[in-house]
Short mmCIF file of C-alpha atoms in Angstrom, two decimals:
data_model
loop_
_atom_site.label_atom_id
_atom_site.label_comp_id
_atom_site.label_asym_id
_atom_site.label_seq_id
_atom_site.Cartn_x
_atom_site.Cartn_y
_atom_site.Cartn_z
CA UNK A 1 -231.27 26.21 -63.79
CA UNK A 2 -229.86 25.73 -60.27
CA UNK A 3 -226.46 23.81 -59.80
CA UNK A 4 -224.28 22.21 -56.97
CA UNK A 5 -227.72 21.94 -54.36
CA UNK A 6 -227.50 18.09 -53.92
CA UNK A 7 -230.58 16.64 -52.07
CA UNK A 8 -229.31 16.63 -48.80
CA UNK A 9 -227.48 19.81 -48.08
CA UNK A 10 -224.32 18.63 -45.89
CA UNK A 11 -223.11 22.24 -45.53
CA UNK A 12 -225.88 24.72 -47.04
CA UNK A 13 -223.15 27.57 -46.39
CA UNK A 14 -221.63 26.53 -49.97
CA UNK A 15 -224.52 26.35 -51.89
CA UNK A 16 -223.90 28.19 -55.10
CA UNK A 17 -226.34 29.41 -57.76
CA UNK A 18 -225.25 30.14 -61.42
CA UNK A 19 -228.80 30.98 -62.36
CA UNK A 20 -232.44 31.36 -61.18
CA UNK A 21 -234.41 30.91 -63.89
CA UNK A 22 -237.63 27.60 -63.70
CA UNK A 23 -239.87 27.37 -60.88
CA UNK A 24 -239.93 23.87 -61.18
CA UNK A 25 -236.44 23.79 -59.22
CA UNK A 26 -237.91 25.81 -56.91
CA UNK A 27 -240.91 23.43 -56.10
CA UNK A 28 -238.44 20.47 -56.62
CA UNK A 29 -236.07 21.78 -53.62
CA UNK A 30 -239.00 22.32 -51.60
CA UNK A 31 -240.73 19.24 -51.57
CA UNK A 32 -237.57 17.62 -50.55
CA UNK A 33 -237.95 19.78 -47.25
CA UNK A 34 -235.58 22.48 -48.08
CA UNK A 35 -237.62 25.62 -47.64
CA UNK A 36 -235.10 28.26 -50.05
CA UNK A 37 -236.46 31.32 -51.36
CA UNK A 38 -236.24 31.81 -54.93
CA UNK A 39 -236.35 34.88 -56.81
CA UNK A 40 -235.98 35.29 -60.65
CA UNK A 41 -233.83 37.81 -61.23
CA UNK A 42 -231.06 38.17 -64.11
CA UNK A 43 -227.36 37.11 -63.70
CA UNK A 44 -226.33 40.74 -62.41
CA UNK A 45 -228.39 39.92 -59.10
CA UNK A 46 -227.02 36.64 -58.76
CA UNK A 47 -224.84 37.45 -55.97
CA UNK A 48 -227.85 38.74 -53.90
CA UNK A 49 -229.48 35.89 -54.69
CA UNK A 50 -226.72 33.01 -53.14
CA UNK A 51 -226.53 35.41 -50.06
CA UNK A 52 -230.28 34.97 -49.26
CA UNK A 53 -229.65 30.99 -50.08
CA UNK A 54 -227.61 30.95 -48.10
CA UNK A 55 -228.76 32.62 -44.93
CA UNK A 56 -232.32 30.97 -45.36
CA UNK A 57 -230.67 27.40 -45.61
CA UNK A 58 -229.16 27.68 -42.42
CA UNK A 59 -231.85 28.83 -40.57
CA UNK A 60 -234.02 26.03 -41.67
CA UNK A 61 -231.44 23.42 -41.25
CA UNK A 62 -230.44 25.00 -37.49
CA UNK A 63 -234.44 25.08 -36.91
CA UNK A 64 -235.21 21.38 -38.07
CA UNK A 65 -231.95 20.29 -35.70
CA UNK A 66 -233.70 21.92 -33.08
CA UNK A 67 -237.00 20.49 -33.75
CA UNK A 68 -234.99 17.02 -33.48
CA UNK A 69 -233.38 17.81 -30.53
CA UNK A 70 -236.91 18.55 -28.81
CA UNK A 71 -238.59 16.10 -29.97
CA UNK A 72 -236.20 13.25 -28.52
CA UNK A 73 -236.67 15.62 -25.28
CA UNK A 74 -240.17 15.26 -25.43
CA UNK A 75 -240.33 11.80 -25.92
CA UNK A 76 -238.28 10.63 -23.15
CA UNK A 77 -240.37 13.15 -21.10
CA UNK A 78 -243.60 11.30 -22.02
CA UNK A 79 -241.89 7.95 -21.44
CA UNK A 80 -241.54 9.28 -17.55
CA UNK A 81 -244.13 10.57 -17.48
CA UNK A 82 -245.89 7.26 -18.50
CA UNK A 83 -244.09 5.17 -16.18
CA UNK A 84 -245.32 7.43 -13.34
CA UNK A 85 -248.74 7.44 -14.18
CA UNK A 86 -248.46 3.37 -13.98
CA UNK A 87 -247.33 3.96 -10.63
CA UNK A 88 -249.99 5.99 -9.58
CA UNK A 89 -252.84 3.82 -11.25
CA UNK A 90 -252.22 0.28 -10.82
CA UNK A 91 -251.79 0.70 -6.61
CA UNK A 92 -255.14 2.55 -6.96
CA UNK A 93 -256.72 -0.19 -9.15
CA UNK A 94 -255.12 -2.98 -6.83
CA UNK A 95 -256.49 -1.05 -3.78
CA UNK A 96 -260.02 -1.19 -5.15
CA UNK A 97 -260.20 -4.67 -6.04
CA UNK A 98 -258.75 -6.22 -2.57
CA UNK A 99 -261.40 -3.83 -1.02
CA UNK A 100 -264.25 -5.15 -3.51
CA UNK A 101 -263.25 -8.19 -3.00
CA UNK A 102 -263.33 -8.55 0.95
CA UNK A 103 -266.83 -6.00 0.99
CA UNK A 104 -268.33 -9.55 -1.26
CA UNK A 105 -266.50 -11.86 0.99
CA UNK A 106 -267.69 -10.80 3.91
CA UNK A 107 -270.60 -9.03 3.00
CA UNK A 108 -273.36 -11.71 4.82
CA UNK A 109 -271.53 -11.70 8.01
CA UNK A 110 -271.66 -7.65 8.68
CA UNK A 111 -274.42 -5.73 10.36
CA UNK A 112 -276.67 -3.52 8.58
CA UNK A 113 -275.13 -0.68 9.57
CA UNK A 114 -271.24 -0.70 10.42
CA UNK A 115 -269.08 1.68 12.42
CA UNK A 116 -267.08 3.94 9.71
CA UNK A 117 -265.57 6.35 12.22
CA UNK A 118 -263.73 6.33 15.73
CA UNK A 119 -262.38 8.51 18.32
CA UNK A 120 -259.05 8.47 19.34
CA UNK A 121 -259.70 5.44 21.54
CA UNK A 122 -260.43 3.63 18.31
CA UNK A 123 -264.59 3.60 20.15
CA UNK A 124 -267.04 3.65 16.97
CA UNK A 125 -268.89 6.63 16.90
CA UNK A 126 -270.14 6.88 13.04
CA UNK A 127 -271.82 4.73 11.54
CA UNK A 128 -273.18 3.68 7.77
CA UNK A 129 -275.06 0.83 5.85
CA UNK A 130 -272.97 -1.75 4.42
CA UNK A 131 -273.73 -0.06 0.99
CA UNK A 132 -272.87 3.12 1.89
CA UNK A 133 -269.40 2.29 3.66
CA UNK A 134 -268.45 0.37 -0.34
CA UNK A 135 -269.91 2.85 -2.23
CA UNK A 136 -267.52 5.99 0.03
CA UNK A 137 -264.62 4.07 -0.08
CA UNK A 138 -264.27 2.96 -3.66
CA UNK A 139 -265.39 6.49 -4.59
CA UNK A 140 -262.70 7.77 -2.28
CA UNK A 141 -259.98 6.19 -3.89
CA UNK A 142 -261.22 6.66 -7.54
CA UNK A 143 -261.02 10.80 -6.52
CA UNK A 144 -258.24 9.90 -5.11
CA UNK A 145 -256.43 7.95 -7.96
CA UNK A 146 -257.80 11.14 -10.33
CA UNK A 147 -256.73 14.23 -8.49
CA UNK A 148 -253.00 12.37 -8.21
CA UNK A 149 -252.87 11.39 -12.20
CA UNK A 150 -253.98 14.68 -13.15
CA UNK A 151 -251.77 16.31 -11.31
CA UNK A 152 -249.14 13.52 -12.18
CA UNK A 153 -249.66 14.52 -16.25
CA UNK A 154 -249.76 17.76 -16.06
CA UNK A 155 -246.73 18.04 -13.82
CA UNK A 156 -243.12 18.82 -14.70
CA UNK A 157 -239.82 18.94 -13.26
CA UNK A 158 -239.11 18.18 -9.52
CA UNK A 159 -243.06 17.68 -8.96
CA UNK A 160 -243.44 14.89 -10.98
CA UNK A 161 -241.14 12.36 -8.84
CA UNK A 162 -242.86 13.03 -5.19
CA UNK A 163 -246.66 13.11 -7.20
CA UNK A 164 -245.27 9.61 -8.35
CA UNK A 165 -244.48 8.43 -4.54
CA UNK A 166 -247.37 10.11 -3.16
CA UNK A 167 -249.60 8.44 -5.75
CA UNK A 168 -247.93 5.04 -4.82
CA UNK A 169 -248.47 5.25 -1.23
CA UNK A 170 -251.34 7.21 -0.77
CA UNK A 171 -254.14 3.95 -1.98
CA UNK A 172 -251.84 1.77 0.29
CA UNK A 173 -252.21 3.69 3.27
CA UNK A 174 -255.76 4.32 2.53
CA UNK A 175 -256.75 0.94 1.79
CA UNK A 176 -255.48 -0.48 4.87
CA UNK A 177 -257.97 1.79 6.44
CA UNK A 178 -260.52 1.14 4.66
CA UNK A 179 -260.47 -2.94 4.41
CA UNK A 180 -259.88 -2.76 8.49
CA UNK A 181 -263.05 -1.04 8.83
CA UNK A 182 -265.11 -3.30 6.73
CA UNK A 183 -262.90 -5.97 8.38
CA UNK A 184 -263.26 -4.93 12.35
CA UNK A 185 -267.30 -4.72 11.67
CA UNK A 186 -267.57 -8.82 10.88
CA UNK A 187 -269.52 -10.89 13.13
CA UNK A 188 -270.84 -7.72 15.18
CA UNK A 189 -274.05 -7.82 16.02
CA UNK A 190 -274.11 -3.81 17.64
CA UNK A 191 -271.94 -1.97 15.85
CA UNK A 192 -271.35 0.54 18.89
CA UNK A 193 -269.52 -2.18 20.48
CA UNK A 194 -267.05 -2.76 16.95
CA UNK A 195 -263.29 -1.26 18.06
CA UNK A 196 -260.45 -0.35 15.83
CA UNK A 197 -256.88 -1.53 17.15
CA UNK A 198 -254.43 1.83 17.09
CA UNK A 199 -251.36 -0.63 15.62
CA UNK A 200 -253.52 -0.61 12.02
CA UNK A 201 -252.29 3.04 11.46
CA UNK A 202 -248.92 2.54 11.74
CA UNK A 203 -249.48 -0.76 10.02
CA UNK A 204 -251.10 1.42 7.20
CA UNK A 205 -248.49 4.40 7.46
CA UNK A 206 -245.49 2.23 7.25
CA UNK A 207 -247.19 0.72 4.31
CA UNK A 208 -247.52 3.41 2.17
CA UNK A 209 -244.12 4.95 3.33
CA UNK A 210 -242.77 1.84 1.82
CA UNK A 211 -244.82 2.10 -1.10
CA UNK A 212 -243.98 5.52 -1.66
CA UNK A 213 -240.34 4.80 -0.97
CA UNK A 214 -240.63 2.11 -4.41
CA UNK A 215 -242.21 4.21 -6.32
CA UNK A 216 -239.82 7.45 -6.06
CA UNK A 217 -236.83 5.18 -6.94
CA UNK A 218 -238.88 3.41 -9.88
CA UNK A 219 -240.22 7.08 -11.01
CA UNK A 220 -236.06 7.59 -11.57
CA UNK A 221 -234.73 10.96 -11.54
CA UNK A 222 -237.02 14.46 -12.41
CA UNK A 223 -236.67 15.35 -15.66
CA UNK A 224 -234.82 18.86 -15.99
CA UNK A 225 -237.16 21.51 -15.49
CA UNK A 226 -237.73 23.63 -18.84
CA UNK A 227 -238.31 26.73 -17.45
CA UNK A 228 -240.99 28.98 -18.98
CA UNK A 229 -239.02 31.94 -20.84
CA UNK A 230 -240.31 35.52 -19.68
CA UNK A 231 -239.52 39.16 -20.41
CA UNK A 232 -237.62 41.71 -18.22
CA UNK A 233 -239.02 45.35 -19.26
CA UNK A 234 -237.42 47.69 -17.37
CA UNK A 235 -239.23 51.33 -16.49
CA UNK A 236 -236.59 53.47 -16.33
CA UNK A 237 -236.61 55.64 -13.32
CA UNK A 238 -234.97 59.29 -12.75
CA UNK A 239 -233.03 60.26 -9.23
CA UNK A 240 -236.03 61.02 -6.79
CA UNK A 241 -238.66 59.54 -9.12
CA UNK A 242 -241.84 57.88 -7.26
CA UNK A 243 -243.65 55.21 -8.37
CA UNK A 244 -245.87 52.31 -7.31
CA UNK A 245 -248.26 49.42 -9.12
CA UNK A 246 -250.69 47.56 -7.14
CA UNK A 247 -252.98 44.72 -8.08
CA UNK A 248 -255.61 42.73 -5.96
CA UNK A 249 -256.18 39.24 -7.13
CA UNK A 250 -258.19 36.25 -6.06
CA UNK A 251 -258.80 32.24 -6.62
CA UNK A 252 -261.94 31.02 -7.61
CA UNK A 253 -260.78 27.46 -6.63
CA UNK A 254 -260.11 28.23 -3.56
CA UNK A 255 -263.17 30.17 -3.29
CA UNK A 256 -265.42 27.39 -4.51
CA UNK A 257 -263.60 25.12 -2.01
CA UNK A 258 -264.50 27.87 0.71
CA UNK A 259 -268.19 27.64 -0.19
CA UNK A 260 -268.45 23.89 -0.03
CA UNK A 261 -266.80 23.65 3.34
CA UNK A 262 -269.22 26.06 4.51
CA UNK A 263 -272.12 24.68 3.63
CA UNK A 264 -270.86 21.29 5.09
CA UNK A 265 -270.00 22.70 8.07
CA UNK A 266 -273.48 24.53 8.57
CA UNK A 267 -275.19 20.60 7.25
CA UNK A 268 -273.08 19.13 10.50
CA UNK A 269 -273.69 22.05 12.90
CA UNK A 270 -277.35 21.89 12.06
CA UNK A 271 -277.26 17.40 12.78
CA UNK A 272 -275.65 18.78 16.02
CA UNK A 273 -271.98 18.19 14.87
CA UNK A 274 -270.00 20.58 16.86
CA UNK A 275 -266.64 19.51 16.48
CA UNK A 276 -266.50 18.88 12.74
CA UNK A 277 -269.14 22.11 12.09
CA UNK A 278 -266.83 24.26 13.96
CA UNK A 279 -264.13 23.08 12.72
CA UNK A 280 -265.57 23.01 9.37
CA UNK A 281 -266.33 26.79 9.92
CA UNK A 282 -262.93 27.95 10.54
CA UNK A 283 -261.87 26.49 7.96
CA UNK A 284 -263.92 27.68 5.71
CA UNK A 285 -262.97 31.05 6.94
CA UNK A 286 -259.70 30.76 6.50
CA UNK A 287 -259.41 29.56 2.60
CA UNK A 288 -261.89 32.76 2.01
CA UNK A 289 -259.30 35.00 3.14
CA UNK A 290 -256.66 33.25 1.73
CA UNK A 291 -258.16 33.11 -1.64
CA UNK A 292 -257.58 37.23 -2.60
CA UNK A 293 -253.93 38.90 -2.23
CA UNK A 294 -252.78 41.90 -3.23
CA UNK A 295 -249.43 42.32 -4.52
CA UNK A 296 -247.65 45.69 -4.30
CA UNK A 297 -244.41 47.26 -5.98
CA UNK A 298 -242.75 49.96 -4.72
CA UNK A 299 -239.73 51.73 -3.66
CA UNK A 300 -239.19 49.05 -1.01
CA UNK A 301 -239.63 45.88 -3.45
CA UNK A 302 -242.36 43.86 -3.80
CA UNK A 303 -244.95 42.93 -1.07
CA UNK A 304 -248.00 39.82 -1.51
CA UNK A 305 -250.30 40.38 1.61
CA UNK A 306 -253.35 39.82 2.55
CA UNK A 307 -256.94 42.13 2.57
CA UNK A 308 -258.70 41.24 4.63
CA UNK A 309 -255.42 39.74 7.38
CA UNK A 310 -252.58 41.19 8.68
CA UNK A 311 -250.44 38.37 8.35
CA UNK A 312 -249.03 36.58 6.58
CA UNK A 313 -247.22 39.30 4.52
CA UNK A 314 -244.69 37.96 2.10
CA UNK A 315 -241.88 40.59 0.48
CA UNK A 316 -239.20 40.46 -1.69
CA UNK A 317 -237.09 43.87 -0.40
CA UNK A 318 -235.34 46.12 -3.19
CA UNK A 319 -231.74 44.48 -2.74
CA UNK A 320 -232.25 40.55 -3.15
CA UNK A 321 -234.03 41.92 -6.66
CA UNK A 322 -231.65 40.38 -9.26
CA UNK A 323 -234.27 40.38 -12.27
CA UNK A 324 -238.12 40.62 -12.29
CA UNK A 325 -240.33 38.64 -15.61
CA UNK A 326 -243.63 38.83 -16.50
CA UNK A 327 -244.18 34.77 -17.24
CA UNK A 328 -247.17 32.19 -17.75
CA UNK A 329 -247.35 29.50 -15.11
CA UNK A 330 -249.67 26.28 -14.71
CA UNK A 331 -251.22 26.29 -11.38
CA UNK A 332 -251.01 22.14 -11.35
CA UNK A 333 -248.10 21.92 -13.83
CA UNK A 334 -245.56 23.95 -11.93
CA UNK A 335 -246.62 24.19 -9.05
CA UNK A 336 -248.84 21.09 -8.08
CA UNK A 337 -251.77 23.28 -7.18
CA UNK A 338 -253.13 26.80 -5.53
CA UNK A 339 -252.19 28.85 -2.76
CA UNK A 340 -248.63 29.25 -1.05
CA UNK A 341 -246.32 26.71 -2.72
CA UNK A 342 -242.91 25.20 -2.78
CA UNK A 343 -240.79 23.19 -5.19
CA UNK A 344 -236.64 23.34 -5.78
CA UNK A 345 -235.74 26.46 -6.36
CA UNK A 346 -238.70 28.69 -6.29
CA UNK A 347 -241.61 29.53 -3.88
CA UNK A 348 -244.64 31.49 -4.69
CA UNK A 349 -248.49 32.84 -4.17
CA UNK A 350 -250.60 30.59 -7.22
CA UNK A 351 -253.98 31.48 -6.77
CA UNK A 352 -254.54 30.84 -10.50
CA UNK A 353 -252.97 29.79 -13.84
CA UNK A 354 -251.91 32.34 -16.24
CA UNK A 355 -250.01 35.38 -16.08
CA UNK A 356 -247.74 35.89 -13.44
CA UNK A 357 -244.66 37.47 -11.63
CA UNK A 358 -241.21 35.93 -11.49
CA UNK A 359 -238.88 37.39 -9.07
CA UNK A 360 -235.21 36.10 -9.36
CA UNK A 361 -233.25 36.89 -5.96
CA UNK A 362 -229.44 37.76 -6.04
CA UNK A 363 -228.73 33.67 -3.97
CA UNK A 364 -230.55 32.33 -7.31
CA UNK A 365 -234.20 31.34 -5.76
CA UNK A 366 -237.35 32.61 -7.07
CA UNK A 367 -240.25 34.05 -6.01
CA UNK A 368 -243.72 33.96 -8.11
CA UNK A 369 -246.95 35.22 -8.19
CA UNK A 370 -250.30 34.87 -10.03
CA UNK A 371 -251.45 38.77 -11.07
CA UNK A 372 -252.34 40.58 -14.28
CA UNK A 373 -250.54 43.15 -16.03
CA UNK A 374 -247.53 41.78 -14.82
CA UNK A 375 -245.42 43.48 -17.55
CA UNK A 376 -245.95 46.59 -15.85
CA UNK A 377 -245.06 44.97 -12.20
CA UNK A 378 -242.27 43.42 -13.69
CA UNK A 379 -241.20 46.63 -15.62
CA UNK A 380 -241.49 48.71 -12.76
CA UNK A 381 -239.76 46.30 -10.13
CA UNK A 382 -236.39 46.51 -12.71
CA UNK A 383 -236.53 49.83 -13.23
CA UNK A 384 -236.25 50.54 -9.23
CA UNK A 385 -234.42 47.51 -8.80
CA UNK A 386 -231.38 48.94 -11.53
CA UNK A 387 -231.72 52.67 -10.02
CA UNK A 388 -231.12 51.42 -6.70
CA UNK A 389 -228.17 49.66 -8.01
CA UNK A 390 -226.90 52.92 -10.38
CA UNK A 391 -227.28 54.83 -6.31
CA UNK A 392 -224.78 52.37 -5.11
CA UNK A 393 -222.06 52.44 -8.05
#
């Protein structure tokens, strides 16, 4: 028979128990959430018997305060994260129904083909059906309003807030262009003659500033960032030992994206597009080479460069090295996307998600990059950095 284990365990440290003797207590203190291990032994093992009462009490009572304590955490993280997503959605949704609404308004009184692009001069010179121009720009800011709430829900920490204001002022700023256009092309019977006035884009810009502006103060502050916990090996190292690890890796985002600029370009350069082909080109060129680095740890710290370029080279040298981890980051999570990126407190290579390696500096910044086997990096990188530090003592 078990005695003094009331229901509710106010202090589990004084549990006491004369005997262990009927399972049914033991199924009874279960299924009123108390997970205690029982075990039937005689009254000369009783004493063994409170200690491992005790000691299993108290973990589950410290574990199910913890569970508490995160889940209030997470749901006033979801209730942000919520708000923001309203933020980012409804401007979208407004911006496609004032631009539905004007393409039917006016829809009679435009040509059959419009002018959708202009030089510099605001002189038309592209050009569309009246279809086509509705059908690009409400499936511009649908991508739009998806890219920005995906990245919005997946975020955390300091990105969340500016994804919020960009997701605000974005669909104002790009629905002010895109109702002008449908709006400059009424009553035009050539559309080579149609102009666009130059005030409309800072019309539009100051729009979405403003936008953006409402939405970073309604967003409210960034919840604090829950940093991803990682482990520190450490290789130790004798006096005059050599060592290096080197890793290439790539992006197959950023590959992809390479691709489909190219073959745009070459569809433009072939229509006798030689501006936007060329353009196109080189810049298909250059997120192909920046979509492989290889990362490098030696005796002088750790080095991200580039194989096929010989800049940019990023490095963390030997003596900022305050601690190296081998962590798991979320290319859109943490760091709002892929290649070189920046948020408070940390900068970093993300070609990927997945394993990666966190470099803490001795001012309190970190450094991170996407590669595999980053234990050993990581291991190797404290092992020189704490040698280096042993020379100095």
């Amino acid at each position: 028979m078990l005695t003094g284990v009331p229901n509710e365990l106010s202090d589990p440290g004084q549990v006491v128990i004369d005997h262990v003797f009927e399972p049914i207590s033991h199924m009874r203190l279960l299924l009123s959430g108390w997970a205690i291990r029982v075990v039937t032994r005689r009254a000369a093992a009783c004493s063994t018997v409170v200690l491992v009462v005790r000691v299993e009490c108290e973990q589950v009572a410290n574990g199910r305060a913890r569970t508490r304590g995160a889940g209030m955490g997470e749901t006033t993280d979801e209730r942000g994260r919520g708000r923001g997503l309203a933020l980012v959605v409804l401007p979208h949704l407004a911006a496609i129904g004032i631009l539905t609404a004007v393409a039917i308004g006016v829809h009679d009184r435009l040509p059959d083909r419009v002018a959708t692009h202009f030089d510099g001069g605001g002189t038309a010179d592209g050009f569309l059906s009246r279809e086509a121009l509705l059908a690009m720009a409400v499936g511009t800011l649908v991508f739009q309003g998806l890219v920005l709430g995906v990245a919005l829900w997946r975020g955390r920490g300091p990105m969340r807030r500016l994804t919020t204001a960009l997701g605000a002022g974005l669909p104002v700023f790009t629905g002010t262009l895109l109702v002008t256009s449908l709006l400059v092309n009424v009553d035009v019977a050539d559309p080579t003659d149609v102009r666009m006035p130059l005030w409309w884009l800072p019309l539009a810009l100051s729009g979405g500033a403003l936008a953006g502006l409402g939405a970073w103060r309604l967003a409210g502050a960034d919840p604090r960032n829950r940093e991803r916990q990682g482990r520190s090996p450490v290789l130790p190292l004798a006096p005059g030992e050599s060592a290096v690890w080197s890793r290439h890796v790539g992006s197959r985002m950023m590959r992809i994206a390479a691709l489909v600029v190219l073959a745009a370009s070459v569809v433009s350069l072939a229509a006798g597009e030689w501006t936007p082909g060329l353009l196109g080109l080189l810049a298909a060129v250059l997120v192909g080479a920046l979509a492989s680095v290889r990362v490098t740890v030696d005796g002088s710290g750790l080095v991200v460069d580039l194989p096929l370029l010989p800049r940019p080279r990023l490095s963390v040298p030997l003596a900022s090295v305050a601690e190296a981890e081998a962590v798991r980051v979320d290319a859109i999570g943490d760091f709002g996307g892929w290649g070189y990126r920046v948020r408070p407190g940390a900068s970093g290579v993300v070609l990927r998600s997945g394993e990666a390696l966190r470099v803490r500096r001795a001012g309190g910044r970190a450094f991170v990059v996407t590669v595999d086997d980053a234990d050993t990096a990581a291991a190797l990188l404290n092992g020189l950095a704490a040698r280096r530090r042993g020379e100095g003592d």
